[in-house]
């Protein structure tokens, strides 16, 4: 059985389970007998599950791109200031143009995320000692500064509650007509897969990429644009999902190696499956109440991150 078929079937199974988990009684039997159950499935459950798949696949792929470009396994949008910068952009759009359409807010958040990620790489280029742990520490410190600025302005303008919603991923409010922006994330994920080889070459350094005839700056700009846009789309639509882009690519590489062409689709499937599983846990663990997925992913992701960190340290030492 091909390697990709097993995770694809696992994601399909989680997809089907997600459709029928929740407070309301929605099952194959009730859908056939009750028109309201069918309406609930089409308006809420199906859009929510599709949003989970799109957001998970997009953020996991964005993490893979960042790790290739930064040449570091511990870099992803939430450890490089990208998520915090996107939140700052969303706050700026809310303050300056409260009636702006979601697409416009996404554009502003993308611009801020791109600037924040570019600043991260600019600082990184000036760090003399780029050890495995120094790189993510730089990103975490940058994210902390950006987050502090965002919190200050949110406090001044009484938007701390909105900021809290953006900082914690939550799919409970996803309905038909409120998640379609995430389809852009799917298109960007496909573009990242098609350009995976170029990102790999760029990750080997500017001199190496130039010797092979590639435009290093253009590839870096393209990769950072994908990361910024995916992050902005997810933050605007459902909020931040921490550790996803860090944990999934590392787990996949441990199992199947570092062949990017082989790893990229598995990372996308792994991200979708991981988010689906965490969302199901969040809906079941305190039923009929719901734990936001950002909290569940944060707990599970931080534990896995620590395990990966200790494993890498053991391999290096």
Tab-separated table of C-alpha atoms in Angstrom:
chain	number	residue	atom	x	y	z
A	1	UNK	CA	0.000	0.000	0.000
A	2	UNK	CA	1.504	3.392	-0.988
A	3	UNK	CA	2.801	5.486	1.891
A	4	UNK	CA	0.433	8.363	1.226
A	5	UNK	CA	-2.678	6.155	1.150
A	6	UNK	CA	-2.537	5.277	4.866
A	7	UNK	CA	-2.509	8.887	6.172
A	8	UNK	CA	-5.079	9.858	3.541
A	9	UNK	CA	-7.452	7.172	4.805
A	10	UNK	CA	-6.769	8.224	8.401
A	11	UNK	CA	-7.625	11.854	7.571
A	12	UNK	CA	-10.780	10.709	5.765
A	13	UNK	CA	-11.804	8.727	8.848
A	14	UNK	CA	-11.248	11.736	11.125
A	15	UNK	CA	-13.141	13.905	8.632
A	16	UNK	CA	-16.193	11.644	8.868
A	17	UNK	CA	-15.993	11.444	12.670
A	18	UNK	CA	-15.809	15.243	12.884
A	19	UNK	CA	-19.041	15.587	10.930
A	20	UNK	CA	-21.017	13.682	13.546
A	21	UNK	CA	-19.435	14.888	16.811
A	22	UNK	CA	-21.118	17.720	18.664
A	23	UNK	CA	-23.933	18.809	20.954
A	24	UNK	CA	-26.713	18.408	18.399
A	25	UNK	CA	-27.765	14.952	17.322
A	26	UNK	CA	-26.462	14.654	13.779
A	27	UNK	CA	-25.945	11.134	12.429
A	28	UNK	CA	-26.507	9.328	9.136
A	29	UNK	CA	-29.882	8.162	10.463
A	30	UNK	CA	-31.098	11.600	11.588
A	31	UNK	CA	-29.924	13.229	8.340
A	32	UNK	CA	-32.243	10.955	6.373
A	33	UNK	CA	-35.167	11.441	8.764
A	34	UNK	CA	-34.838	15.075	9.898
A	35	UNK	CA	-34.420	18.012	7.465
A	36	UNK	CA	-33.085	20.190	10.317
A	37	UNK	CA	-30.247	17.718	10.934
A	38	UNK	CA	-29.327	17.880	7.256
A	39	UNK	CA	-29.402	21.679	7.371
A	40	UNK	CA	-27.148	21.680	10.444
A	41	UNK	CA	-24.723	19.363	8.669
A	42	UNK	CA	-24.520	21.606	5.597
A	43	UNK	CA	-24.446	24.945	7.417
A	44	UNK	CA	-22.184	24.125	10.376
A	45	UNK	CA	-20.588	20.682	10.586
A	46	UNK	CA	-19.366	20.357	6.987
A	47	UNK	CA	-17.936	23.920	6.761
A	48	UNK	CA	-16.226	23.465	10.125
A	49	UNK	CA	-14.624	20.182	9.107
A	50	UNK	CA	-13.474	21.560	5.738
A	51	UNK	CA	-12.022	24.596	7.538
A	52	UNK	CA	-10.111	22.297	9.894
A	53	UNK	CA	-8.575	20.420	6.976
A	54	UNK	CA	-7.625	23.580	5.055
A	55	UNK	CA	-6.167	25.380	8.077
A	56	UNK	CA	-4.231	22.333	9.285
A	57	UNK	CA	-2.748	21.527	5.887
A	58	UNK	CA	-1.853	25.168	5.223
A	59	UNK	CA	-0.150	25.886	8.551
A	60	UNK	CA	1.795	22.613	8.494
A	61	UNK	CA	3.036	23.372	4.977
A	62	UNK	CA	3.946	26.925	5.988
A	63	UNK	CA	6.030	25.495	8.812
A	64	UNK	CA	7.807	23.147	6.390
A	65	UNK	CA	8.672	26.073	4.088
A	66	UNK	CA	10.056	28.140	6.956
A	67	UNK	CA	12.192	25.254	8.155
A	68	UNK	CA	13.666	24.804	4.677
A	69	UNK	CA	14.381	28.495	4.173
A	70	UNK	CA	15.787	29.025	7.683
A	71	UNK	CA	17.653	25.698	7.659
A	72	UNK	CA	16.351	24.978	11.134
A	73	UNK	CA	13.918	22.324	12.363
A	74	UNK	CA	12.562	24.477	15.180
A	75	UNK	CA	11.197	27.374	13.122
A	76	UNK	CA	7.563	27.897	12.164
A	77	UNK	CA	5.117	30.851	12.024
A	78	UNK	CA	4.473	30.830	15.793
A	79	UNK	CA	8.201	30.755	16.639
A	80	UNK	CA	9.309	33.386	14.118
A	81	UNK	CA	7.010	36.306	14.912
A	82	UNK	CA	4.795	35.653	11.877
A	83	UNK	CA	1.610	34.868	13.806
A	84	UNK	CA	2.128	37.809	16.164
A	85	UNK	CA	2.755	40.151	13.230
A	86	UNK	CA	-0.413	38.944	11.508
A	87	UNK	CA	-2.368	39.629	14.715
A	88	UNK	CA	-0.885	43.131	14.854
A	89	UNK	CA	-1.974	43.698	11.250
A	90	UNK	CA	-5.477	42.483	12.028
A	91	UNK	CA	-5.614	44.864	15.003
A	92	UNK	CA	-4.432	47.751	12.813
A	93	UNK	CA	-7.116	46.980	10.224
A	94	UNK	CA	-9.773	46.812	12.948
A	95	UNK	CA	-8.722	50.161	14.412
A	96	UNK	CA	-8.272	52.061	11.154
A	97	UNK	CA	-11.115	50.541	9.131
A	98	UNK	CA	-13.618	48.703	11.372
A	99	UNK	CA	-15.939	47.981	8.443
A	100	UNK	CA	-13.262	46.482	6.223
A	101	UNK	CA	-14.197	43.234	4.468
A	102	UNK	CA	-12.455	40.014	5.565
A	103	UNK	CA	-10.437	39.975	2.337
A	104	UNK	CA	-9.112	43.443	3.075
A	105	UNK	CA	-8.227	42.478	6.649
A	106	UNK	CA	-6.434	39.446	5.275
A	107	UNK	CA	-4.424	41.720	2.973
A	108	UNK	CA	-3.362	43.965	5.855
A	109	UNK	CA	-2.549	40.974	8.063
A	110	UNK	CA	-0.524	39.448	5.205
A	111	UNK	CA	1.497	42.639	4.814
A	112	UNK	CA	2.297	42.758	8.540
A	113	UNK	CA	3.082	39.027	8.615
A	114	UNK	CA	5.429	39.429	5.647
A	115	UNK	CA	7.183	42.380	7.299
A	116	UNK	CA	7.517	40.483	10.576
A	117	UNK	CA	8.885	37.373	8.889
A	118	UNK	CA	11.291	39.462	6.818
A	119	UNK	CA	12.483	41.173	9.981
A	120	UNK	CA	13.069	37.759	11.558
A	121	UNK	CA	15.277	36.654	8.664
A	122	UNK	CA	17.066	40.019	8.649
A	123	UNK	CA	17.906	39.668	12.352
A	124	UNK	CA	18.896	36.063	11.783
A	125	UNK	CA	21.402	37.048	9.110
A	126	UNK	CA	23.186	39.217	11.674
A	127	UNK	CA	23.362	36.590	14.414
A	128	UNK	CA	26.939	35.258	14.494
A	129	UNK	CA	26.085	31.974	16.229
A	130	UNK	CA	23.196	30.230	14.471
A	131	UNK	CA	22.935	27.083	16.542
A	132	UNK	CA	19.882	24.840	16.483
A	133	UNK	CA	18.328	26.512	19.524
A	134	UNK	CA	19.421	30.125	18.968
A	135	UNK	CA	17.325	30.524	15.795
A	136	UNK	CA	13.897	29.792	17.348
A	137	UNK	CA	14.848	31.808	20.444
A	138	UNK	CA	15.394	34.836	18.204
A	139	UNK	CA	11.955	34.281	16.684
A	140	UNK	CA	10.273	33.805	20.049
A	141	UNK	CA	11.837	37.024	21.389
A	142	UNK	CA	10.769	38.935	18.272
A	143	UNK	CA	7.263	37.503	18.607
A	144	UNK	CA	7.208	38.558	22.250
A	145	UNK	CA	8.055	42.148	21.345
A	146	UNK	CA	5.423	42.281	18.600
A	147	UNK	CA	2.862	40.672	20.917
A	148	UNK	CA	3.601	43.249	23.628
A	149	UNK	CA	3.043	46.100	21.163
A	150	UNK	CA	-0.200	44.492	19.988
A	151	UNK	CA	-1.436	44.011	23.560
A	152	UNK	CA	-0.616	47.630	24.443
A	153	UNK	CA	-2.703	49.061	21.595
A	154	UNK	CA	-5.488	46.529	22.165
A	155	UNK	CA	-5.625	47.640	25.809
A	156	UNK	CA	-5.620	51.329	24.898
A	157	UNK	CA	-8.536	50.876	22.493
A	158	UNK	CA	-10.484	48.294	24.528
A	159	UNK	CA	-9.909	45.406	22.115
A	160	UNK	CA	-8.275	42.899	24.456
A	161	UNK	CA	-11.199	40.495	24.082
A	162	UNK	CA	-10.915	40.558	20.293
A	163	UNK	CA	-7.167	40.069	20.563
A	164	UNK	CA	-7.735	37.039	22.768
A	165	UNK	CA	-10.009	35.548	20.110
A	166	UNK	CA	-7.360	36.048	17.410
A	167	UNK	CA	-4.631	34.567	19.602
A	168	UNK	CA	-6.583	31.362	20.330
A	169	UNK	CA	-7.696	29.231	17.426
A	170	UNK	CA	-11.390	28.376	17.625
A	171	UNK	CA	-13.543	26.727	14.960
A	172	UNK	CA	-16.815	26.851	16.910
A	173	UNK	CA	-17.949	29.953	15.023
A	174	UNK	CA	-17.242	28.565	11.551
A	175	UNK	CA	-20.379	28.520	9.402
A	176	UNK	CA	-21.141	28.405	5.729
A	177	UNK	CA	-20.115	31.756	4.257
A	178	UNK	CA	-17.536	32.466	6.986
A	179	UNK	CA	-14.692	30.131	6.100
A	180	UNK	CA	-14.331	30.258	2.307
A	181	UNK	CA	-11.268	32.482	2.593
A	182	UNK	CA	-9.399	29.339	3.669
A	183	UNK	CA	-9.646	27.956	0.134
A	184	UNK	CA	-6.907	30.455	-0.684
A	185	UNK	CA	-4.763	28.541	1.808
A	186	UNK	CA	-5.365	25.364	-0.226
A	187	UNK	CA	-4.157	27.099	-3.397
A	188	UNK	CA	-1.056	28.370	-1.598
A	189	UNK	CA	-0.364	24.887	-0.235
A	190	UNK	CA	-0.464	23.517	-3.778
A	191	UNK	CA	1.891	26.286	-4.962
A	192	UNK	CA	4.295	25.395	-2.140
A	193	UNK	CA	4.266	21.757	-3.194
A	194	UNK	CA	5.044	22.659	-6.808
A	195	UNK	CA	7.965	24.866	-5.714
A	196	UNK	CA	9.272	22.500	-3.016
A	197	UNK	CA	12.508	21.692	-4.862
A	198	UNK	CA	13.329	25.379	-5.287
A	199	UNK	CA	12.756	26.018	-1.594
A	200	UNK	CA	15.101	23.156	-0.792
A	201	UNK	CA	17.843	24.627	-2.981
A	202	UNK	CA	17.321	28.094	-1.480
A	203	UNK	CA	17.693	26.567	1.961
A	204	UNK	CA	21.219	25.463	1.037
A	205	UNK	CA	22.337	29.089	0.829
A	206	UNK	CA	22.465	31.998	-1.600
A	207	UNK	CA	25.775	31.000	-3.197
A	208	UNK	CA	24.664	27.423	-3.843
A	209	UNK	CA	21.305	28.497	-5.305
A	210	UNK	CA	22.935	31.117	-7.539
A	211	UNK	CA	25.456	28.595	-8.854
A	212	UNK	CA	22.544	26.405	-9.926
A	213	UNK	CA	21.028	29.309	-11.854
A	214	UNK	CA	18.205	30.113	-9.436
A	215	UNK	CA	17.202	33.594	-8.300
A	216	UNK	CA	17.738	33.255	-4.553
A	217	UNK	CA	15.964	36.464	-3.534
A	218	UNK	CA	12.952	35.718	-5.704
A	219	UNK	CA	12.590	32.210	-4.238
A	220	UNK	CA	12.941	33.528	-0.691
A	221	UNK	CA	10.366	36.232	-1.385
A	222	UNK	CA	7.963	33.716	-2.883
A	223	UNK	CA	8.353	31.336	0.049
A	224	UNK	CA	7.929	34.055	2.664
A	225	UNK	CA	4.869	35.369	0.812
A	226	UNK	CA	3.233	31.935	0.973
A	227	UNK	CA	3.994	31.664	4.696
A	228	UNK	CA	2.664	35.172	5.391
A	229	UNK	CA	-0.534	34.709	3.361
A	230	UNK	CA	-1.359	31.300	4.831
A	231	UNK	CA	-0.769	32.607	8.358
A	232	UNK	CA	-2.882	35.702	7.724
A	233	UNK	CA	-5.762	33.695	6.245
A	234	UNK	CA	-5.838	31.324	9.208
A	235	UNK	CA	-5.539	34.084	11.837
A	236	UNK	CA	-8.275	36.189	10.204
A	237	UNK	CA	-10.634	33.232	9.804
A	238	UNK	CA	-10.173	31.076	12.923
A	239	UNK	CA	-7.327	32.521	15.021
A	240	UNK	CA	-3.795	31.307	15.720
A	241	UNK	CA	-2.916	27.605	15.910
A	242	UNK	CA	0.417	27.218	17.747
A	243	UNK	CA	3.148	24.597	17.204
A	244	UNK	CA	1.370	22.982	14.241
A	245	UNK	CA	3.967	23.983	11.654
A	246	UNK	CA	6.744	22.848	13.970
A	247	UNK	CA	5.518	19.483	15.207
A	248	UNK	CA	4.031	17.944	12.050
A	249	UNK	CA	7.008	18.442	9.660
A	250	UNK	CA	9.398	17.080	12.296
A	251	UNK	CA	7.274	14.012	12.984
A	252	UNK	CA	6.875	13.289	9.272
A	253	UNK	CA	10.617	13.667	8.613
A	254	UNK	CA	11.382	11.236	11.447
A	255	UNK	CA	9.216	8.607	9.765
A	256	UNK	CA	9.874	9.049	6.027
A	257	UNK	CA	13.083	11.105	5.831
A	258	UNK	CA	13.858	14.489	4.280
A	259	UNK	CA	12.883	13.975	0.626
A	260	UNK	CA	10.843	17.166	0.162
A	261	UNK	CA	8.786	15.891	-2.762
A	262	UNK	CA	7.756	12.922	-0.658
A	263	UNK	CA	7.408	14.822	2.606
A	264	UNK	CA	5.315	17.812	1.420
A	265	UNK	CA	1.995	15.999	0.763
A	266	UNK	CA	2.443	13.933	3.929
A	267	UNK	CA	3.005	17.114	5.938
A	268	UNK	CA	-0.216	18.594	4.532
A	269	UNK	CA	-2.147	15.423	5.398
A	270	UNK	CA	-0.486	15.257	8.814
A	271	UNK	CA	-1.441	18.847	9.574
A	272	UNK	CA	-5.049	18.229	8.557
A	273	UNK	CA	-5.251	15.028	10.601
A	274	UNK	CA	-3.592	16.578	13.652
A	275	UNK	CA	-6.013	19.520	13.694
A	276	UNK	CA	-9.027	17.266	13.125
A	277	UNK	CA	-7.987	14.993	16.000
A	278	UNK	CA	-7.358	17.905	18.388
A	279	UNK	CA	-10.708	19.488	17.482
A	280	UNK	CA	-12.543	16.220	18.144
A	281	UNK	CA	-10.816	15.948	21.524
A	282	UNK	CA	-11.792	19.537	22.327
A	283	UNK	CA	-15.443	18.780	21.579
A	284	UNK	CA	-15.548	15.505	23.524
A	285	UNK	CA	-13.404	16.055	26.637
A	286	UNK	CA	-15.862	18.500	28.300
A	287	UNK	CA	-19.044	17.792	26.354
A	288	UNK	CA	-21.427	19.527	25.937
A	289	UNK	CA	-18.924	22.379	26.397
A	290	UNK	CA	-16.056	22.866	23.990
A	291	UNK	CA	-12.353	23.511	24.550
A	292	UNK	CA	-10.919	25.834	21.852
A	293	UNK	CA	-8.653	24.013	19.461
A	294	UNK	CA	-5.859	26.531	20.080
A	295	UNK	CA	-5.729	25.338	23.696
A	296	UNK	CA	-5.733	21.641	22.779
A	297	UNK	CA	-3.103	22.065	20.071
A	298	UNK	CA	-1.039	24.208	22.434
A	299	UNK	CA	-0.985	21.503	25.116
A	300	UNK	CA	-0.383	18.567	22.757
A	301	UNK	CA	1.967	20.527	20.498
A	302	UNK	CA	4.134	21.819	23.344
A	303	UNK	CA	4.505	18.288	24.729
A	304	UNK	CA	5.491	16.946	21.315
A	305	UNK	CA	7.829	19.914	20.781
A	306	UNK	CA	9.602	19.115	24.047
A	307	UNK	CA	9.912	15.464	23.036
A	308	UNK	CA	11.346	16.414	19.631
A	309	UNK	CA	13.732	18.872	21.272
A	310	UNK	CA	15.051	16.244	23.670
A	311	UNK	CA	15.376	13.728	20.848
A	312	UNK	CA	17.375	16.165	18.694
A	313	UNK	CA	19.593	17.044	21.640
A	314	UNK	CA	20.249	13.362	22.268
A	315	UNK	CA	21.131	12.819	18.592
A	316	UNK	CA	23.477	15.821	18.572
A	317	UNK	CA	25.061	15.043	21.919
